PDB file of N, CA and C in Angstrom:
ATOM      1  N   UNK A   1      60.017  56.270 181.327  1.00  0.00           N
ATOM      2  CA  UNK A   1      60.173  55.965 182.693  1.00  0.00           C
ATOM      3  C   UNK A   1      59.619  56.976 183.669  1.00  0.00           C
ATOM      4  N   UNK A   2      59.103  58.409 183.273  1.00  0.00           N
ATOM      5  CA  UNK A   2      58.734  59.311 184.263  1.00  0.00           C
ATOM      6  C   UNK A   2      57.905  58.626 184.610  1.00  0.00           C
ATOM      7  N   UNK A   3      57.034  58.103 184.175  1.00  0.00           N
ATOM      8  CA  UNK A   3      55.618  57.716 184.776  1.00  0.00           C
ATOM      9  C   UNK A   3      55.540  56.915 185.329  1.00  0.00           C
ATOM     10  N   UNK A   4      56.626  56.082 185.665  1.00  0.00           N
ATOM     11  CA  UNK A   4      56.432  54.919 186.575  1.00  0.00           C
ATOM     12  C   UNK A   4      57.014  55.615 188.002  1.00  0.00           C
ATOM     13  N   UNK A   5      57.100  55.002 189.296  1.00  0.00           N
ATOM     14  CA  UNK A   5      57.206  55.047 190.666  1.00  0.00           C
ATOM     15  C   UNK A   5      58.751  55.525 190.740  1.00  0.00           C
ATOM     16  N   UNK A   6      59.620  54.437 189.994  1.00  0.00           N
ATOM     17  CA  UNK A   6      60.934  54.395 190.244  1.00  0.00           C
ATOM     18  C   UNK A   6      61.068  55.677 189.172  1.00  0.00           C
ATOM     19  N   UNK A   7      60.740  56.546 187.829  1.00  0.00           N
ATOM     20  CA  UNK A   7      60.978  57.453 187.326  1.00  0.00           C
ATOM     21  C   UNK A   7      60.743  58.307 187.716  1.00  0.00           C
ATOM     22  N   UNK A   8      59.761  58.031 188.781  1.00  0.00           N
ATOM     23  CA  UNK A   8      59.643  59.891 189.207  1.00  0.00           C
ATOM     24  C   UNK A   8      60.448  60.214 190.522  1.00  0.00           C
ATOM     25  N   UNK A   9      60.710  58.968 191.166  1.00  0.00           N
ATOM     26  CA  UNK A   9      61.609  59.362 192.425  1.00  0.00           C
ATOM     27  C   UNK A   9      63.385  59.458 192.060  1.00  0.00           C
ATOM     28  N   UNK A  10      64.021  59.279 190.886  1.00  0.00           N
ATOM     29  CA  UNK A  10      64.449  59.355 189.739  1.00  0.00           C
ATOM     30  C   UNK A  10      65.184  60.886 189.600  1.00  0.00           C
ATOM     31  N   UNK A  11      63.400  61.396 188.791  1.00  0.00           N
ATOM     32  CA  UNK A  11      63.896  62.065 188.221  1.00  0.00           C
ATOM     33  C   UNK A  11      63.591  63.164 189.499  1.00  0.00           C
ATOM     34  N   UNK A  12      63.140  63.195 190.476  1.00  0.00           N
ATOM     35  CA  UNK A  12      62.831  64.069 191.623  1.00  0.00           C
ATOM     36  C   UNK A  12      64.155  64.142 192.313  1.00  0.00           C
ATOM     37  N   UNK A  13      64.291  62.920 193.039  1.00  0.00           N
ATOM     38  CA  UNK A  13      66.198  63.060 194.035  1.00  0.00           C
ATOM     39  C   UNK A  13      67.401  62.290 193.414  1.00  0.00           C
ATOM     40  N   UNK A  14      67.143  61.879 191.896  1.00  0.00           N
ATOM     41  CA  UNK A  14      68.750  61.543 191.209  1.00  0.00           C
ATOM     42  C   UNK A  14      68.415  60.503 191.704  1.00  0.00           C
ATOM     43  N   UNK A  15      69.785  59.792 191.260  1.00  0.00           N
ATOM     44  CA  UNK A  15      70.053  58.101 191.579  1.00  0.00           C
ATOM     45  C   UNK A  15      70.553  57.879 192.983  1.00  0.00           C
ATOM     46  N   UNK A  16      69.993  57.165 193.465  1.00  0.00           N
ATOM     47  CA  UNK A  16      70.477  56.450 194.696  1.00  0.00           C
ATOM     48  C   UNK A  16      71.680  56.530 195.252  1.00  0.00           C
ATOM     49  N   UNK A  17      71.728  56.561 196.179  1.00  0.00           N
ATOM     50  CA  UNK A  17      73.641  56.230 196.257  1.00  0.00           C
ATOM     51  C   UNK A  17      73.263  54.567 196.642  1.00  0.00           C
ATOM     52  N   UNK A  18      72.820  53.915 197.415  1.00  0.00           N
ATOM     53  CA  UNK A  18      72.951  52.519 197.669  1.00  0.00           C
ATOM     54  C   UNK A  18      71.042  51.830 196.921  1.00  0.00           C
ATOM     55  N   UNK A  19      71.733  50.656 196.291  1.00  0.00           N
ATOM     56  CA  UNK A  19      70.093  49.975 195.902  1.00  0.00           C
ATOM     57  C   UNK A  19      69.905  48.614 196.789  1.00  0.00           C
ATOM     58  N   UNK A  20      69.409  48.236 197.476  1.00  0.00           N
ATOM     59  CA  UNK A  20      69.041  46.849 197.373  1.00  0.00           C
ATOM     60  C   UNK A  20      67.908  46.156 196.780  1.00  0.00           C
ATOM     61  N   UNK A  21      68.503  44.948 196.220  1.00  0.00           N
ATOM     62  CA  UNK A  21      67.629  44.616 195.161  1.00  0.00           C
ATOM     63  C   UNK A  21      67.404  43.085 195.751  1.00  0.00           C
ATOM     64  N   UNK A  22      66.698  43.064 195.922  1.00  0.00           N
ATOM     65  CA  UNK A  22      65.875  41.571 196.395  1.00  0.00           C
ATOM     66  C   UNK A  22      64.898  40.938 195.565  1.00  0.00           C
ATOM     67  N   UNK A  23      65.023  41.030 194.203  1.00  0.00           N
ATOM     68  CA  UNK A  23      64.063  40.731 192.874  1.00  0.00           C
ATOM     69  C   UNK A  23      63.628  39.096 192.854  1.00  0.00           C
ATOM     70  N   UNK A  24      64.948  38.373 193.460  1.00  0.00           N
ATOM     71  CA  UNK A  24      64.408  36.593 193.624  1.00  0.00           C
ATOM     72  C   UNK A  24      64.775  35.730 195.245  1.00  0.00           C
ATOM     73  N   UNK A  25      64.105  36.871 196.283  1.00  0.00           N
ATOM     74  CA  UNK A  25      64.470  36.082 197.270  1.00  0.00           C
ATOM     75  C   UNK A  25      63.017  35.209 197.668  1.00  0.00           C
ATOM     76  N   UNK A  26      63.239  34.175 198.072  1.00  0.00           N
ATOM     77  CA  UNK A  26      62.047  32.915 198.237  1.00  0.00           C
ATOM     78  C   UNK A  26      61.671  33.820 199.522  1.00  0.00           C
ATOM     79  N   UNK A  27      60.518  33.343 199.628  1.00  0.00           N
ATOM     80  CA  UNK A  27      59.441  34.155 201.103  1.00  0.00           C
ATOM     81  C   UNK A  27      59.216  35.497 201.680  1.00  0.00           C
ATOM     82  N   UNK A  28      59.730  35.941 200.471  1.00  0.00           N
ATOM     83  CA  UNK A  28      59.270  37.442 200.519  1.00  0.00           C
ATOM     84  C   UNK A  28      58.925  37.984 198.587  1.00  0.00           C
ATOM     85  N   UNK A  29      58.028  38.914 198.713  1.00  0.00           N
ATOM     86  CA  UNK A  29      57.997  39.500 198.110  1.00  0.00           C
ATOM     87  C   UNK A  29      58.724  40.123 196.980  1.00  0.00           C
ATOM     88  N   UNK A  30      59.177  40.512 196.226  1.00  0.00           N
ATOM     89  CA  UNK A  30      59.928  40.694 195.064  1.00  0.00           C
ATOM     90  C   UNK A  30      60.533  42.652 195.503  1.00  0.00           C
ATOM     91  N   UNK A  31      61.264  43.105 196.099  1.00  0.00           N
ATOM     92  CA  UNK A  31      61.754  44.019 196.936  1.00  0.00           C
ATOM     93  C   UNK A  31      62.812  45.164 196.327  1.00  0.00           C
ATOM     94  N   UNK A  32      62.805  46.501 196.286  1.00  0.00           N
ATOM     95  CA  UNK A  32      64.368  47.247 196.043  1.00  0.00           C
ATOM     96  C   UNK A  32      64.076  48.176 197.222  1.00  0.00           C
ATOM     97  N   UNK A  33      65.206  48.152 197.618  1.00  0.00           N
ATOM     98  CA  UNK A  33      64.938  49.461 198.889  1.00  0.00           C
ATOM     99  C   UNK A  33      66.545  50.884 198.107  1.00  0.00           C
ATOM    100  N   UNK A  34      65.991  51.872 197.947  1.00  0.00           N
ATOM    101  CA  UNK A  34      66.761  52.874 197.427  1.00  0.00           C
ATOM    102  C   UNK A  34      67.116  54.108 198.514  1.00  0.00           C
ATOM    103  N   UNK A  35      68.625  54.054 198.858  1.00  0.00           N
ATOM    104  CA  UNK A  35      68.724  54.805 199.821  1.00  0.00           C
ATOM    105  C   UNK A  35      70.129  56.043 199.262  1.00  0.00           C
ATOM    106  N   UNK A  36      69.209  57.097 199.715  1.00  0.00           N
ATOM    107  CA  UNK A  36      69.811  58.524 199.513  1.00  0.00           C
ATOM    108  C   UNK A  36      70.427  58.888 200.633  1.00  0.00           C
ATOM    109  N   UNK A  37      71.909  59.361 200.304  1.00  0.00           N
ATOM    110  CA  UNK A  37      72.684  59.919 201.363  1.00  0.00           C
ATOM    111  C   UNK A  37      72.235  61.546 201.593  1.00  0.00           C
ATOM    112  N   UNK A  38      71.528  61.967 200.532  1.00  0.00           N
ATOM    113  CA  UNK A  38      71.367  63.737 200.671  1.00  0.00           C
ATOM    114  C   UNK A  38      70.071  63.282 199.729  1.00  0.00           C
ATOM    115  N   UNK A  39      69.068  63.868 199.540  1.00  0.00           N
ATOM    116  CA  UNK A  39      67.689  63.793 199.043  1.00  0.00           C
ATOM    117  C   UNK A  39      67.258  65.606 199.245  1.00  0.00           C
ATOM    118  N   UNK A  40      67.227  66.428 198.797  1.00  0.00           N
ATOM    119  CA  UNK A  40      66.930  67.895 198.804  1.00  0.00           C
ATOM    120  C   UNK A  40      67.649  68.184 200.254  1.00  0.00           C
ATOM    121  N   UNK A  41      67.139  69.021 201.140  1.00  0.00           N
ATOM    122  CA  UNK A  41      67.721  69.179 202.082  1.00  0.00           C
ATOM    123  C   UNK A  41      67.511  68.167 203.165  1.00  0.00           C
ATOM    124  N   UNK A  42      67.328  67.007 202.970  1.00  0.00           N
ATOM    125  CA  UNK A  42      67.088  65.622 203.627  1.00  0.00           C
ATOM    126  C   UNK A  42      68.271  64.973 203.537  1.00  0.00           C
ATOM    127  N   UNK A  43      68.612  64.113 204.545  1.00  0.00           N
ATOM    128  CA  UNK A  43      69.779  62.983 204.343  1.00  0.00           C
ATOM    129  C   UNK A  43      69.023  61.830 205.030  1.00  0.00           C
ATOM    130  N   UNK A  44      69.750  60.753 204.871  1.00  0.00           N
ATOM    131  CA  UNK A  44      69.889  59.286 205.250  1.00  0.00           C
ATOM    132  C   UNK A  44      68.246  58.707 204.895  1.00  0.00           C
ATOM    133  N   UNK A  45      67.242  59.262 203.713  1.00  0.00           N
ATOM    134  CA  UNK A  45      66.312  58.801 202.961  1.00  0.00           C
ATOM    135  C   UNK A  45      66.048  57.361 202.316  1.00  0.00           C
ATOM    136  N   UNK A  46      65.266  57.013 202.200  1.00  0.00           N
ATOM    137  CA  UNK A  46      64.458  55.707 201.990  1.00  0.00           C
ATOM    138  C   UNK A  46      63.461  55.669 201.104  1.00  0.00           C
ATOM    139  N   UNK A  47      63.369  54.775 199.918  1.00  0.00           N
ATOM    140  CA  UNK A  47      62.251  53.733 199.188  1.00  0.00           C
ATOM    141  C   UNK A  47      62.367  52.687 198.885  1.00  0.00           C
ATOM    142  N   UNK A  48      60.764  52.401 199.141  1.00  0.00           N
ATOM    143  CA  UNK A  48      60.421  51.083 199.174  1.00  0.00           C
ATOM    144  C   UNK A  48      59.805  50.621 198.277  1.00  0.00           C
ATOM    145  N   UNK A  49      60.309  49.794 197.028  1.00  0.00           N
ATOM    146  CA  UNK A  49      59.219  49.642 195.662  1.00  0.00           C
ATOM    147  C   UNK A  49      59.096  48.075 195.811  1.00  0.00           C
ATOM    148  N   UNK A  50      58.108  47.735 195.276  1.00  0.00           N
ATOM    149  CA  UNK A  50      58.154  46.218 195.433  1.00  0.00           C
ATOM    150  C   UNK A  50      57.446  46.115 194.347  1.00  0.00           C
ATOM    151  N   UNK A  51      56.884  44.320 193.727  1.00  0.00           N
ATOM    152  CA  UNK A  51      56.844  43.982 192.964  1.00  0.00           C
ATOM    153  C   UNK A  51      55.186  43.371 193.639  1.00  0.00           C
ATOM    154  N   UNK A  52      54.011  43.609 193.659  1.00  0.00           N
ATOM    155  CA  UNK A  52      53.266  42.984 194.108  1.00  0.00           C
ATOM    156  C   UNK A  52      52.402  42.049 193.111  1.00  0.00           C
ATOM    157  N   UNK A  53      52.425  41.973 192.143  1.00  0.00           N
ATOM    158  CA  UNK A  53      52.039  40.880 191.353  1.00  0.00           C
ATOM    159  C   UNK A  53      53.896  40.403 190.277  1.00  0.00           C
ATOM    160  N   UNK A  54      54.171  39.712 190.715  1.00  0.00           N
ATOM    161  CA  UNK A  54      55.462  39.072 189.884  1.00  0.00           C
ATOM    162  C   UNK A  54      55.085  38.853 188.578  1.00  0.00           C
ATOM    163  N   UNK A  55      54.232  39.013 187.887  1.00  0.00           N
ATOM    164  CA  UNK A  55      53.884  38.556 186.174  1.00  0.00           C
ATOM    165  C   UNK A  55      54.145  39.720 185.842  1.00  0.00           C
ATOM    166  N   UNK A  56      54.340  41.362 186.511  1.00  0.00           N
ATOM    167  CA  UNK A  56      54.525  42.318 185.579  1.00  0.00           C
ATOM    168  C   UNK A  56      56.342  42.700 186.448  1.00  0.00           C
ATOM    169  N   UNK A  57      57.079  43.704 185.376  1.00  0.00           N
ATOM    170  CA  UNK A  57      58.128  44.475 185.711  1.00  0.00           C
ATOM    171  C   UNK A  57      57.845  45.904 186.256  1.00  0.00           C
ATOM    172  N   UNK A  58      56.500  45.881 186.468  1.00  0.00           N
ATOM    173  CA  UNK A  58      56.622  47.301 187.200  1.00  0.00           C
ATOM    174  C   UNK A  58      56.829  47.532 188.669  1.00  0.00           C
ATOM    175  N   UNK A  59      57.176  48.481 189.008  1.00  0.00           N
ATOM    176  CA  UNK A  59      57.665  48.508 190.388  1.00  0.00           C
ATOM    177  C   UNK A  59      57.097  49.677 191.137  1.00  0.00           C
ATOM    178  N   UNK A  60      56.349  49.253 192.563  1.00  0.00           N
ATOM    179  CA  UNK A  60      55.507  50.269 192.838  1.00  0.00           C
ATOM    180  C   UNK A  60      55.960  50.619 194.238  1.00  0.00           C
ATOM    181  N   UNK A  61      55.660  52.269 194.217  1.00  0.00           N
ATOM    182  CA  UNK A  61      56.515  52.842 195.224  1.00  0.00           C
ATOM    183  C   UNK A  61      55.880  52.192 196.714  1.00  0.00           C
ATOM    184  N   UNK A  62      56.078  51.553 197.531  1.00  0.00           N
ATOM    185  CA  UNK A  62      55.459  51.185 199.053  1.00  0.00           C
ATOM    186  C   UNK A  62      55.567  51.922 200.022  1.00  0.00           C
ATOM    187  N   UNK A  63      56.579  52.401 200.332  1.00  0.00           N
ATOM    188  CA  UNK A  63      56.614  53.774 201.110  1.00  0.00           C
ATOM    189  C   UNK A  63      58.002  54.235 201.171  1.00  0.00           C
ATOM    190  N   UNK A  64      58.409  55.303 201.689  1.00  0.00           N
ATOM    191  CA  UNK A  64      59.410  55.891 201.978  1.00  0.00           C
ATOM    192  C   UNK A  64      59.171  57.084 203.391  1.00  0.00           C
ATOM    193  N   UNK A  65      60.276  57.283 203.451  1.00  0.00           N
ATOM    194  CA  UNK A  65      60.622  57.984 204.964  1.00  0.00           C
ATOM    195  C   UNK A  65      61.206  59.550 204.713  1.00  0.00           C
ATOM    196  N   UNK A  66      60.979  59.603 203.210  1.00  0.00           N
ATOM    197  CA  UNK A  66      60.783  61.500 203.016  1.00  0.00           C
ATOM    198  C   UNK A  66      59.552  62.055 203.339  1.00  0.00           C
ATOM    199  N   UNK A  67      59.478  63.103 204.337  1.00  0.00           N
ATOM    200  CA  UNK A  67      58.408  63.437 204.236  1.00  0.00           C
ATOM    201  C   UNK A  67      57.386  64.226 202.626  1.00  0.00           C
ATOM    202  N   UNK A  68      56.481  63.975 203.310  1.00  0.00           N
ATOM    203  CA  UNK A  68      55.548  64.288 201.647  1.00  0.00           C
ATOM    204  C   UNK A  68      55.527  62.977 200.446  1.00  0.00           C
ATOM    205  N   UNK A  69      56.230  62.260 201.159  1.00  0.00           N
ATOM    206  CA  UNK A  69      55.926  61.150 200.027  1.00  0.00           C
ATOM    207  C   UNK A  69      55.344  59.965 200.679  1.00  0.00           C
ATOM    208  N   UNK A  70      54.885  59.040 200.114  1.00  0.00           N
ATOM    209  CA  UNK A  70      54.164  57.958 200.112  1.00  0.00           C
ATOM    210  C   UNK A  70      54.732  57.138 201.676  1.00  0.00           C
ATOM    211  N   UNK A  71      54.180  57.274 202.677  1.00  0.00           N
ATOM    212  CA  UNK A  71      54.451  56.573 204.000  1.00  0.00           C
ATOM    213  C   UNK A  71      53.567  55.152 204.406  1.00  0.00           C
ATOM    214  N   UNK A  72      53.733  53.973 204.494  1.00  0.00           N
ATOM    215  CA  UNK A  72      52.948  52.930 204.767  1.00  0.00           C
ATOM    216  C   UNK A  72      53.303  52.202 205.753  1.00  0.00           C
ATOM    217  N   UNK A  73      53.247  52.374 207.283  1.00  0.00           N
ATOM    218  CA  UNK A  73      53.521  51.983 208.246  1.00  0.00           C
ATOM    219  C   UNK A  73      53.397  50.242 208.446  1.00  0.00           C
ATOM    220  N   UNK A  74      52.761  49.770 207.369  1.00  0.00           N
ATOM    221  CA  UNK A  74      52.445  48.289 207.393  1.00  0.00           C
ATOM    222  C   UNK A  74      52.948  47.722 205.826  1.00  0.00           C
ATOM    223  N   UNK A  75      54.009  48.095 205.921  1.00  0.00           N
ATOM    224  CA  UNK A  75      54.987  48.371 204.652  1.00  0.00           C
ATOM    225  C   UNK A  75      55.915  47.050 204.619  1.00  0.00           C
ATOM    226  N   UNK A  76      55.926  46.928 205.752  1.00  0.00           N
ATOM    227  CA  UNK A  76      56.606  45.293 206.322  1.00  0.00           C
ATOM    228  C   UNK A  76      56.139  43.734 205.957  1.00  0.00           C
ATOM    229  N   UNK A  77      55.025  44.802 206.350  1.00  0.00           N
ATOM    230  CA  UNK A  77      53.637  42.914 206.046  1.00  0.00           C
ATOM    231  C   UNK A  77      53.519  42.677 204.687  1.00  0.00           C
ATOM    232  N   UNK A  78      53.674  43.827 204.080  1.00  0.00           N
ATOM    233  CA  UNK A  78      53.323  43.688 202.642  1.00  0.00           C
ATOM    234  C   UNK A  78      54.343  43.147 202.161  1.00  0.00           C
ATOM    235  N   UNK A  79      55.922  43.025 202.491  1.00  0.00           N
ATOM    236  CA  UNK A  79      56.958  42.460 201.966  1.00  0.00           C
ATOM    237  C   UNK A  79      57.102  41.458 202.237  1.00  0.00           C
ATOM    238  N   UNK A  80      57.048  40.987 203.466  1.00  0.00           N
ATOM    239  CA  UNK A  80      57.030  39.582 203.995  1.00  0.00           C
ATOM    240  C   UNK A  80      55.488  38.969 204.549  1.00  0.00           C
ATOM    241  N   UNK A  81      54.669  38.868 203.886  1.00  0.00           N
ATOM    242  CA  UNK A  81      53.535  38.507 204.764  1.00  0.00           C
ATOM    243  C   UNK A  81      53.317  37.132 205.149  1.00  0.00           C
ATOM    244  N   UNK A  82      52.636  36.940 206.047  1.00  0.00           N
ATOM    245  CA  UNK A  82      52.515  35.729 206.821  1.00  0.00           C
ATOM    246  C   UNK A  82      54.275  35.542 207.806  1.00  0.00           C
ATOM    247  N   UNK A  83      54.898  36.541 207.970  1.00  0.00           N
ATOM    248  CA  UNK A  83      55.919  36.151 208.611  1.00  0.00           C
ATOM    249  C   UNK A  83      55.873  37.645 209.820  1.00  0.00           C
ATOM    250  N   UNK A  84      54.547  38.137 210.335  1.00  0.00           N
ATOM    251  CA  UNK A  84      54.604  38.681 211.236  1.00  0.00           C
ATOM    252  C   UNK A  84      55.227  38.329 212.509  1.00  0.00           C
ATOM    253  N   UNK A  85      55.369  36.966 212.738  1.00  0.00           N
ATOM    254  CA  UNK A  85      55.582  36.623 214.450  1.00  0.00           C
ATOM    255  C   UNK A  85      57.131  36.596 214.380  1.00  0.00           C
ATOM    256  N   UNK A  86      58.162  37.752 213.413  1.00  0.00           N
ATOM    257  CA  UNK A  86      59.218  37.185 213.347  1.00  0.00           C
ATOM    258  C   UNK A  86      59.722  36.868 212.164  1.00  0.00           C
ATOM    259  N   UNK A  87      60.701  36.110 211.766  1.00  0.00           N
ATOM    260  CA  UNK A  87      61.244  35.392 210.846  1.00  0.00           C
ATOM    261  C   UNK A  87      62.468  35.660 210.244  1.00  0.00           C
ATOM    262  N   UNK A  88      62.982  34.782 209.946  1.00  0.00           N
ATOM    263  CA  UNK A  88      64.231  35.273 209.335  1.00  0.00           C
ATOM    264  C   UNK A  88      63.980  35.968 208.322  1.00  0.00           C
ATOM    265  N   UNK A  89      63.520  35.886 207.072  1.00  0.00           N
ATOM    266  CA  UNK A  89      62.887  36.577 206.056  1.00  0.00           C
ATOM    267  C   UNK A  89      62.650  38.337 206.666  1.00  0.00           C
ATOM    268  N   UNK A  90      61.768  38.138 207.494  1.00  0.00           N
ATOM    269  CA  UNK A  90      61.061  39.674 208.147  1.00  0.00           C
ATOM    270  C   UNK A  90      62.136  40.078 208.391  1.00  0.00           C
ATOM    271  N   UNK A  91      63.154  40.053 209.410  1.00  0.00           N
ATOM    272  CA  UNK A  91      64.162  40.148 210.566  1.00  0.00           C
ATOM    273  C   UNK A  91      65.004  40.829 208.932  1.00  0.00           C
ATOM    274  N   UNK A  92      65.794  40.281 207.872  1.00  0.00           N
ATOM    275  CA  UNK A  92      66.514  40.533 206.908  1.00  0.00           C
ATOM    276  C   UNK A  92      66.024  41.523 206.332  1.00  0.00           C
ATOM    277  N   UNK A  93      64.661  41.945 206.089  1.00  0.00           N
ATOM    278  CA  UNK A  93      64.258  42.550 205.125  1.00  0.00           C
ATOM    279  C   UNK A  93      64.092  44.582 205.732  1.00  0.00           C
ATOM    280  N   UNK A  94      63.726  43.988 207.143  1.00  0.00           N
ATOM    281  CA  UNK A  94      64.188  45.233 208.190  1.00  0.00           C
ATOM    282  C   UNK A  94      65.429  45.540 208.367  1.00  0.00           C
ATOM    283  N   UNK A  95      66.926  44.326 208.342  1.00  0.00           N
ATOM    284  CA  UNK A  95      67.905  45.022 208.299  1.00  0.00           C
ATOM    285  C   UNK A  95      68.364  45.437 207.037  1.00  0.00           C
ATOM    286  N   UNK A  96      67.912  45.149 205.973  1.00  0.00           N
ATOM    287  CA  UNK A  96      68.080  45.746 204.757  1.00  0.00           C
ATOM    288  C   UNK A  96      67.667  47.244 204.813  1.00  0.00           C
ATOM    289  N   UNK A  97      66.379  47.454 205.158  1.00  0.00           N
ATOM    290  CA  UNK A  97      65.855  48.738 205.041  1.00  0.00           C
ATOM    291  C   UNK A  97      66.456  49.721 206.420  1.00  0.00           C
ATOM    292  N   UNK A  98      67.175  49.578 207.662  1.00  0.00           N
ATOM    293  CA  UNK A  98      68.052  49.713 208.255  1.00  0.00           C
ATOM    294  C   UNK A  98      69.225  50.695 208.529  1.00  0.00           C
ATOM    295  N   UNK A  99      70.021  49.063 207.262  1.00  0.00           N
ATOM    296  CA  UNK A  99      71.358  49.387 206.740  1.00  0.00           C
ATOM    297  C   UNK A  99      71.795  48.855 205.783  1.00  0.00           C
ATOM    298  N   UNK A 100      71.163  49.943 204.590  1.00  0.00           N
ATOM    299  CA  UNK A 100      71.203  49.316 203.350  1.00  0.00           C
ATOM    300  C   UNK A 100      72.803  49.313 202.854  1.00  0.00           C
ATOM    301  N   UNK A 101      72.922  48.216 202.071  1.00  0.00           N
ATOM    302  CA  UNK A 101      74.448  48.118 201.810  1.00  0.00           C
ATOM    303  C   UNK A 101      74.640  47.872 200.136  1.00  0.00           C
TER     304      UNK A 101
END
């Protein structure tokens, strides 16, 4: 598992304290958002792995909000695309990443 996205953020800041896992929601993307209450001397941290081809189980990091790591400001579109003008889908997937629960 080191070598995958989710093993190295893993084995870098420990396990999560909260996961959301959005693996079969219809009109979006295949989604986990992993949120750290303490991350090194960081708190209230964020990742974003998604599933961008669904035929494989790997999970690739999309961005996060530690600095020095992987940032993708259009990180949104890629989860929900075609639902820029809005959407319930979009609208959920931002309050997930938010206030992850």
């Amino acid at each position: 598992g080191y070598q995958s996205d989710q093993g190295y953020v893993d084995l870098r800041y420990g396990a999560p304290n909260t996961v959301v896992d959005r693996t079969n929601e219809t009109g979006v993307v295949p989604y986990m958002i992993w949120h750290y209450y303490r991350a090194g001397k960081y708190s209230d941290r964020r990742f974003v792995f998604y599933q961008p081809e669904r035929s494989t189980t790997c999970w690739t990091l999309l961005t996060s909000d530690m600095p020095g790591e992987l940032n993708d400001a259009s990180w949104l579109d890629q989860i929900a695309p075609g639902a820029s003008d809005g959407g319930l889908q979009r609208e959920e997937v931002q309050n997930n990443y938010d206030s992850p629960r």
